[in-house]
Coordinates of C-alpha atoms and ligand atoms in Angstrom, one line a residue:
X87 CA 43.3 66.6 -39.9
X88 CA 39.7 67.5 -38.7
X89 CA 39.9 70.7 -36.2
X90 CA 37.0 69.5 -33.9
X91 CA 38.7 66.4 -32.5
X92 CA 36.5 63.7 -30.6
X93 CA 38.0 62.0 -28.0
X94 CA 36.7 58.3 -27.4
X95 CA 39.4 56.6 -25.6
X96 CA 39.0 57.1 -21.7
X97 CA 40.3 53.8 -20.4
X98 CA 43.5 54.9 -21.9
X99 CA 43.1 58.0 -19.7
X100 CA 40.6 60.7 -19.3
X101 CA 40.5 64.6 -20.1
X102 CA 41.6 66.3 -16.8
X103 CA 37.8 67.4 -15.2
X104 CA 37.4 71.4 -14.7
X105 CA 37.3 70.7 -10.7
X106 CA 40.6 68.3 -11.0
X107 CA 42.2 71.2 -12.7
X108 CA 40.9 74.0 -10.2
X109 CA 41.9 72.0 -7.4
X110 CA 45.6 71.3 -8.8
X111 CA 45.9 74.9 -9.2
X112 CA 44.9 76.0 -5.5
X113 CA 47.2 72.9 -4.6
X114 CA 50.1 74.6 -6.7
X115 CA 50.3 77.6 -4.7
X116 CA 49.9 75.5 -1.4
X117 CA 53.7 74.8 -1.5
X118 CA 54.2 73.8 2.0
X119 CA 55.3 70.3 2.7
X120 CA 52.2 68.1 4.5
X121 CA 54.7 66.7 7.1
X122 CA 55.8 70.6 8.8
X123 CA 53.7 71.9 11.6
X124 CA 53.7 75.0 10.4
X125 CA 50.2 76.7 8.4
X126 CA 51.8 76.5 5.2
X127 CA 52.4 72.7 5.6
X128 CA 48.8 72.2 7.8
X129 CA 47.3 73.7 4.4
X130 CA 49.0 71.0 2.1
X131 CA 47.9 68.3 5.0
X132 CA 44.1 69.6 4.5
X133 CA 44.3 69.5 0.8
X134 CA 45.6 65.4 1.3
X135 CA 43.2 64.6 3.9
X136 CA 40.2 66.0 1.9
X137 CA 41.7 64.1 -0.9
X138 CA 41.3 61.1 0.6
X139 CA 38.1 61.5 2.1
X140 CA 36.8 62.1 -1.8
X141 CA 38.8 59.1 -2.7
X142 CA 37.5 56.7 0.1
X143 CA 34.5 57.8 -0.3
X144 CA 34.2 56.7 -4.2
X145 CA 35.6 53.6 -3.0
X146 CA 33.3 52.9 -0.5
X147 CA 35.9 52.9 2.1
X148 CA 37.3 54.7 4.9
X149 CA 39.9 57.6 5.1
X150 CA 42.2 55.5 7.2
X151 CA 42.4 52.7 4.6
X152 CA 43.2 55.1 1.8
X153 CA 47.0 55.4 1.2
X154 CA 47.7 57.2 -1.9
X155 CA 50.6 56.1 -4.4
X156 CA 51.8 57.0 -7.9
X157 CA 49.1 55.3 -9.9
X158 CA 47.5 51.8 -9.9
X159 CA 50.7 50.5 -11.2
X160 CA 52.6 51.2 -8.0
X161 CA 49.8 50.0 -5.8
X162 CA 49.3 46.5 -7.5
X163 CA 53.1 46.3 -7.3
X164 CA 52.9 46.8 -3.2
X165 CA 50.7 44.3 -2.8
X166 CA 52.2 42.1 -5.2
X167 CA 55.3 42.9 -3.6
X168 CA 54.8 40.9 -0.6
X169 CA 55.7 37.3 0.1
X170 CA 53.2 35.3 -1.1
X171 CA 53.2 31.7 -1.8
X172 CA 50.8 31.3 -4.4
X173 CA 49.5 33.9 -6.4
X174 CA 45.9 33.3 -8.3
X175 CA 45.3 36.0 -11.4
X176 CA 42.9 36.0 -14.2
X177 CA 43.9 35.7 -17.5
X178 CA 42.9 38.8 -18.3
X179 CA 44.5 41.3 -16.1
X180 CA 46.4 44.4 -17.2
X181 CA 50.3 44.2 -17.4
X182 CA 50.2 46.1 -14.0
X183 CA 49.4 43.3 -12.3
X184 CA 49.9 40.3 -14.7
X185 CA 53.8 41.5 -14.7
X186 CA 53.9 42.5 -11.4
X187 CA 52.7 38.2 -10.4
X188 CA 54.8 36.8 -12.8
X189 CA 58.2 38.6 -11.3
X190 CA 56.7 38.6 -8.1
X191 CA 58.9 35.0 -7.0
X192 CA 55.6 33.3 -6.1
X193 CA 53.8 30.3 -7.8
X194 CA 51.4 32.2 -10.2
X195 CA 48.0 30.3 -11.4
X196 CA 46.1 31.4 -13.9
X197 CA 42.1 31.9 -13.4
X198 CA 40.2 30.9 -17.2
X199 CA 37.7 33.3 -18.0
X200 CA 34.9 31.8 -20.3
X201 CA 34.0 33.2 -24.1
X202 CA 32.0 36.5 -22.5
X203 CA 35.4 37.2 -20.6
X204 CA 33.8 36.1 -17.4
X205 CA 35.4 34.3 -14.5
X206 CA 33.5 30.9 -13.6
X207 CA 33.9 31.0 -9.4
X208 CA 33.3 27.3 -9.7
X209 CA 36.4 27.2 -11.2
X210 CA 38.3 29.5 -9.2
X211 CA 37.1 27.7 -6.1
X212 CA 39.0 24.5 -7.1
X213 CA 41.9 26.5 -7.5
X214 CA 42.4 28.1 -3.9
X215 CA 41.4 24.8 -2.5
X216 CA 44.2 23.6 -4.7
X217 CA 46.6 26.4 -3.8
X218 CA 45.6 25.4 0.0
X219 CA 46.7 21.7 -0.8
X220 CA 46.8 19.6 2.6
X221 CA 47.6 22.6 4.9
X222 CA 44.1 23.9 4.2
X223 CA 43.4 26.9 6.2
X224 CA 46.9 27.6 7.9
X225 CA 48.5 27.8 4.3
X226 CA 45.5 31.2 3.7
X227 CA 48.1 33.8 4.7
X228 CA 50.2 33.1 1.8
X229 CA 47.9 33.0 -1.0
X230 CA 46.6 36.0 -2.7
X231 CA 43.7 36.2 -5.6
X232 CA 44.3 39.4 -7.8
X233 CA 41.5 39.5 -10.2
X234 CA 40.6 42.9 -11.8
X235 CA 36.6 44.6 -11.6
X236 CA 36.1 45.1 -15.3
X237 CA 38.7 44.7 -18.4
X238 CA 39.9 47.9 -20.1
X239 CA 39.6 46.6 -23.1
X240 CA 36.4 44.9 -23.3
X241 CA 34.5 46.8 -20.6
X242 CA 33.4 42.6 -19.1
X243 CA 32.9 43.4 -15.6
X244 CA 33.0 40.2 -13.1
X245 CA 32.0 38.9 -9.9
X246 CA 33.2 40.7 -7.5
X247 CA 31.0 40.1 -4.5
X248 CA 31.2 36.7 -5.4
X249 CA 34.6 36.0 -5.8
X250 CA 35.6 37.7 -2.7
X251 CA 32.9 35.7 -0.6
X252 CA 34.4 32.3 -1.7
X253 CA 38.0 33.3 -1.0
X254 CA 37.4 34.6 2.3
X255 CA 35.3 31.9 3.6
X256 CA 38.2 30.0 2.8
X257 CA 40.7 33.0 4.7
X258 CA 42.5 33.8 1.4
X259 CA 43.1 37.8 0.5
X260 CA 41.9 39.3 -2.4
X261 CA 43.6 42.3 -4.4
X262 CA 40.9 43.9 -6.7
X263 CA 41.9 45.6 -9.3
X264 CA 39.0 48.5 -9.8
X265 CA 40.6 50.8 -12.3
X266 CA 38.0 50.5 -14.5
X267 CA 35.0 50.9 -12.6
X268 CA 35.6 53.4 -10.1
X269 CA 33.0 56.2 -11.1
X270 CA 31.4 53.5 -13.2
X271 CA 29.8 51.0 -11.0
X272 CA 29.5 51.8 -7.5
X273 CA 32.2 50.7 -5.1
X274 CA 31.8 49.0 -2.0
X275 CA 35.1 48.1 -0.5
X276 CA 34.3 48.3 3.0
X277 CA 30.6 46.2 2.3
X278 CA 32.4 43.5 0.2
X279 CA 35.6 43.5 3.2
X280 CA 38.2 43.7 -0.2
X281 CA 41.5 43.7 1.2
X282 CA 43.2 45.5 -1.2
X283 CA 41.6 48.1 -4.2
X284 CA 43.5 49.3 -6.9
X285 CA 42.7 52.9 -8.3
X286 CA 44.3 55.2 -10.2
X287 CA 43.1 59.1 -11.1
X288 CA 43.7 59.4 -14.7
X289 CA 41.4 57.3 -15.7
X290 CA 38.6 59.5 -13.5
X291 CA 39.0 62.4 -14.5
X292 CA 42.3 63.3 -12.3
X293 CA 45.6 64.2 -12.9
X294 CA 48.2 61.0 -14.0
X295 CA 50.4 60.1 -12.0
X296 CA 48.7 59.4 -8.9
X297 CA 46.5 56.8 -7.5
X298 CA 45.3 54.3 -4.2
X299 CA 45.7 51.2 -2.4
X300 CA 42.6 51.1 -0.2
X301 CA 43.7 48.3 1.7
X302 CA 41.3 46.8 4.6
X303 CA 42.5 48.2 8.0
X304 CA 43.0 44.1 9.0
X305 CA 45.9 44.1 5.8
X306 CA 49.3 45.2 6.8
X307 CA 52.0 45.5 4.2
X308 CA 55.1 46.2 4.7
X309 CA 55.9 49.4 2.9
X310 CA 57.4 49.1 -0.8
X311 CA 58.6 52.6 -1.0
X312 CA 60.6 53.2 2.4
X313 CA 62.0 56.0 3.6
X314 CA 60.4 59.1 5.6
X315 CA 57.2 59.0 7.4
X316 CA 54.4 59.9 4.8
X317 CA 51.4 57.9 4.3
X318 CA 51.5 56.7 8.0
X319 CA 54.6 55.5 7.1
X320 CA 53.5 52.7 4.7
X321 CA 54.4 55.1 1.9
X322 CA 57.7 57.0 1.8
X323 CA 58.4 60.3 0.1
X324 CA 57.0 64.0 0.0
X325 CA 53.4 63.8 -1.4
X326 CA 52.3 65.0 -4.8
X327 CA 50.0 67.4 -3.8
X328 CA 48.5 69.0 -6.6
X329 CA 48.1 65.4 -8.1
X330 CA 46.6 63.9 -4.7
X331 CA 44.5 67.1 -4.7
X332 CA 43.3 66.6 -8.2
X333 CA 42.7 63.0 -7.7
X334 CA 40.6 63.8 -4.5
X335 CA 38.4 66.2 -6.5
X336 CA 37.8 64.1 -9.5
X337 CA 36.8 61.4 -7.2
X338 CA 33.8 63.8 -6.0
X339 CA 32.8 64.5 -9.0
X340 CA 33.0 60.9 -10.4
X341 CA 31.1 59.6 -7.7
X342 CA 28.2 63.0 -8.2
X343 CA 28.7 61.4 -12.0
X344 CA 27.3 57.9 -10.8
X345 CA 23.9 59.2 -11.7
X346 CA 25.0 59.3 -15.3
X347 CA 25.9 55.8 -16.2
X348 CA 22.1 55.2 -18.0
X349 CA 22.7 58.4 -19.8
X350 CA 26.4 57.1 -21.2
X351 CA 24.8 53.8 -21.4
X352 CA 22.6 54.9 -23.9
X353 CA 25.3 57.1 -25.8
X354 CA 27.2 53.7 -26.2
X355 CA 24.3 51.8 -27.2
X356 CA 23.2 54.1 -29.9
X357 CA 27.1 54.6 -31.6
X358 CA 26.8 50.5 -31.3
X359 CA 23.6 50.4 -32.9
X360 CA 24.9 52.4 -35.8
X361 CA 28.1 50.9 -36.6
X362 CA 25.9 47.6 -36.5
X363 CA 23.6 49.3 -39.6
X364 CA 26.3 50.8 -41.3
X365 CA 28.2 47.1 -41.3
X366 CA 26.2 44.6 -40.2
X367 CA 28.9 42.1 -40.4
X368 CA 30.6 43.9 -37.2
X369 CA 31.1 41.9 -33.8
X370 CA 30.2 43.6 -30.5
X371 CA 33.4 41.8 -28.3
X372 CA 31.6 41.0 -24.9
X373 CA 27.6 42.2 -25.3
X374 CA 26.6 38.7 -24.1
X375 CA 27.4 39.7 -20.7
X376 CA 27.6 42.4 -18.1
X377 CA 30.0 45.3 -19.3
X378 CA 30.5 48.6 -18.2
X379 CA 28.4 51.4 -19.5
X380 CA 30.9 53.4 -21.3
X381 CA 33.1 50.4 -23.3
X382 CA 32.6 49.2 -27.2
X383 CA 35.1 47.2 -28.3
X384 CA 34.0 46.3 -31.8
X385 CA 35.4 44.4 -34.5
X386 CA 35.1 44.7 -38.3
X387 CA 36.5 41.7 -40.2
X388 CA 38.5 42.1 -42.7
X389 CA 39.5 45.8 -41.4
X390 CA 42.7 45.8 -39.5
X391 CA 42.6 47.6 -36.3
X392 CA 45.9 49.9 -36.7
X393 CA 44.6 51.2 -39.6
X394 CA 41.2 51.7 -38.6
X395 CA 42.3 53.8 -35.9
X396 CA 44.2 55.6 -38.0
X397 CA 41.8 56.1 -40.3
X398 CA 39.3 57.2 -37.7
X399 CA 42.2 59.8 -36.3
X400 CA 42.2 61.6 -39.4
X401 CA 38.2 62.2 -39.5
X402 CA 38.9 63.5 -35.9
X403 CA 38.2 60.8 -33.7
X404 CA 40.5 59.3 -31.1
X405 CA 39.9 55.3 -30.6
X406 CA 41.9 52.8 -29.5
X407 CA 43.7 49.6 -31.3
X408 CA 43.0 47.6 -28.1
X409 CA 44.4 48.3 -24.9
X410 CA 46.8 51.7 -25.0
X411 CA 49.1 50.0 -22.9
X412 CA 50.1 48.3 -25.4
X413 CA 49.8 50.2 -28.4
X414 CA 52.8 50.2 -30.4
X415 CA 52.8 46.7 -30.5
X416 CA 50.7 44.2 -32.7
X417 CA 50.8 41.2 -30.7
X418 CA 47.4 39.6 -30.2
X419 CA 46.1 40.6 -27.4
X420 CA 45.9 38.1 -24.4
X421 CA 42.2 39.4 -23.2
X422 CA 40.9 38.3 -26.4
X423 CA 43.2 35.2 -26.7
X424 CA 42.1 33.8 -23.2
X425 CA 38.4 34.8 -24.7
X426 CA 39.0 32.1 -26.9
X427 CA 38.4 34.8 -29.9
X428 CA 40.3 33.8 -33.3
X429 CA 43.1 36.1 -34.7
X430 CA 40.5 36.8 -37.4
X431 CA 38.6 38.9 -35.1
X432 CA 40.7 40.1 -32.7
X433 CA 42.9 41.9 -35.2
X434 CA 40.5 44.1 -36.4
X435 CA 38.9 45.2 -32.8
X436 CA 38.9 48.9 -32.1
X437 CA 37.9 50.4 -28.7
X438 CA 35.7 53.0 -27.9
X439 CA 35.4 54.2 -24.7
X440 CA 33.0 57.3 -23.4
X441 CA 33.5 59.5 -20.0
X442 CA 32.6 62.6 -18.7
X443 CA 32.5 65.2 -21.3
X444 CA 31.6 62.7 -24.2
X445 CA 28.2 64.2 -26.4
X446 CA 25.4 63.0 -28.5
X447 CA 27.4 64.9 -31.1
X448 CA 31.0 63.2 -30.5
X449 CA 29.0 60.0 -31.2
X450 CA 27.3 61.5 -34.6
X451 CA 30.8 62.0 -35.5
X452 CA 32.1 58.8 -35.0
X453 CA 29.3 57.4 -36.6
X454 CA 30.3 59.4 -39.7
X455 CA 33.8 58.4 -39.7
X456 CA 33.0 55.0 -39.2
X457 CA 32.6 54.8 -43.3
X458 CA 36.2 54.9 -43.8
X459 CA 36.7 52.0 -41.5
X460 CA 34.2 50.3 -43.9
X461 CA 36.4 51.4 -47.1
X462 CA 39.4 50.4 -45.7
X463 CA 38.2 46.5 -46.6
X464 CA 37.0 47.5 -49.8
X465 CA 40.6 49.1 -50.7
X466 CA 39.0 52.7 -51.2
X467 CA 42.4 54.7 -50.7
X468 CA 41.9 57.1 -47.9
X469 CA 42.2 60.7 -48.8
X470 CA 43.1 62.5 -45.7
Ligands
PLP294 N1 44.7 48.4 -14.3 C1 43.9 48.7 -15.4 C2 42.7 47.8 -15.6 C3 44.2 49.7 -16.3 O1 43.4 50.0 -17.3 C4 45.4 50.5 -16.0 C5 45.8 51.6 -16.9 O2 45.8 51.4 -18.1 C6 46.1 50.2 -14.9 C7 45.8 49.2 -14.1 C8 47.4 51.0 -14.5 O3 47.0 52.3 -14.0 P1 48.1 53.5 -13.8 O4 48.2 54.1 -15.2 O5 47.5 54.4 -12.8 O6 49.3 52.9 -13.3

């Protein structure tokens, strides 16, 4: 194996930034609990609140609407949690929500997304007014949209603003799922009233393990996790505080790193442009539409994803065989399938995705590497 590894796989998580680590160190020795009056615990309570200050403020959002959990899994599970009539969710959310809706007891409809991965709000329209049926506006309460901000695996980013204007001027709630594009896009939670926004730390830059429901101070939920007090009691349990710490301080310098999104923009658009020369046979999975600056899902025919990836791990780079989540299995993947992209196609794509520490050289090496992908079809045995 290559010593000099190169990592291109941050939706699947992100290396832990130097500030994240620092932070989680100072947090470490702050070993007081948050909830005692006494300095040692008033320390661990700063090191939270600044947390979430950092966290809100990525989000666009206030402290007070900030409640931190154990990951975006957990918060899409509170909110999914509640009793809900009707349940709208695109086709192409992550397993942390998708399950989450389907065990969730309520009706669950599925949003179509077009062949860019997009959600039509035409479309989506008809179906609240559907889900509203003849009690119209009183029925709003108990219907939820959970629709994600951009797809880990493809990078498609949709509608946001749009599709949270059309459900409220109807009085339904939207969860938004922003996993993907916090430190990507900017986030405007408070601008765009979202009643609920999913985050999660790993994929920032932060420690995993811990993540956010920003929830709109007009949402109440009853608590998922009961128990003590923390979290203004809408979250039980003794914080994590070297995770929440680490969180908070890879959210500041996620949100400093919104300034960067042309440079990894182009860093993306040159690896594509290679691959493209090097096999010009290859399909760029979503180009056609808006997608976030650091995502390549690509697709070689002919070359079968697991062993591309493989093959690209033993020249040193780390890619993924579509989403991580799933890795392990070899099911077709459902973002693809509800893209309307054959089995052809979709077996063969291979993500890259770019963050923080990714450089012009990472992408030279990747581009080198890519010829084995290319040999793989032509039955070249790989010599590792
Ligand atoms: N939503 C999306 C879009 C994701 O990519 C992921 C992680 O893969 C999650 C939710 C789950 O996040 P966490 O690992 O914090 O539970």
């Amino acid at each position: 194996m290559s010593a000099v590894r190169t990592y291109l796989d941050y939706n699947a998580t992100s290396p832990l930034r130097p500030d994240a680590r620092e932070a989680m160190l100072r947090a470490l020795d702050a070993f007081g609990n948050a909830s005692s009056v006494h300095a040692e615990g008033r320390r661990a309570r700063a090191m939270i609140e600044a947390a979430r200050g950092e966290v809100a403020a990525l989000a666009g959002a206030a402290s007070r609407d900030v409640t931190f959990t154990s990951g975006a899994t957990e918060a899409a599970n509170w909110v999914l949690s509640q009793p809900w009539r009707t349940v709208l969710v695109s086709a192409v959310e992550h397993p942390a929500v998708m399950v989450p809706a389907q065990r969730s007891g309520a009706r669950v409809e599925v949003i179509p997304v077009d062949r860019s991965g997009r959600i039509d709000p035409d479309r989506l329209s008809v179906l609240i007014d559907g889900a509203l049926g003849s009690d119209g506006e009183s029925a709003a309460d108990s219907v939820l949209v959970a629709v994600q901000h951009a797809n880990n695996e493809t990078g498609v980013v949709q509608p946001i603003a749009e599709i949270t204007a059309l459900a409220h001027e109807r009085g339904v709630r939207v969860m938004v799922d922003a996993v993907q594009t916090a430190g990507r896009v900017a986030l405007n939670q408070r601008g765009h009233a979202i009643d609920f926004m999913v985050l999660s730390s790993h994929k920032i830059g932060g420690p995993q393990g811990a993540g956010a429901l920003v929830m709109h101070e007009a949402a109440k939920l009853d608590p998922l996790i009961a128990g003590g007090g923390q979290e203004r009691g809408l979250r039980a349990g003794t914080e994590n505080v070297a995770a929440i710490a680490g969180f908070g301080a890879a959210a500041a310098a996620s949100r400093r790193d919104l300034g960067r999104t042309e440079h990894l923009a182009g860093l993306r658009n040159t690896l594509e442009a290679a691959l493209m020369h090097a096999t010009p046979d290859l399909a760029v999975i979503g180009s056609d539409t808006e997608r976030l600056c650091n995502t390549s899902l690509v697709a070689l025919p002919g070359a079968a994803a697991e062993t591309a990836v493989i093959a690209l791990d033993l020249a040193g780079v780390a890619a993924s065989a579509g989403a991580a989540c799933s890795s392990g299995k070899t099911n077709r993947s459902p973002v693809l399938a509800a893209m309307g992209i054959g089995d052809d196609i979709a077996r063969c794509a291979v993500r890259f995705s770019i963050g923080w520490a990714t450089t012009e050289e990472d992408i030279s090496r990747c581009i080198s590497a890519w010829q084995r992908v290319d040999r793989i079809r032509s039955g070249v045995r790989e010599v590792a």
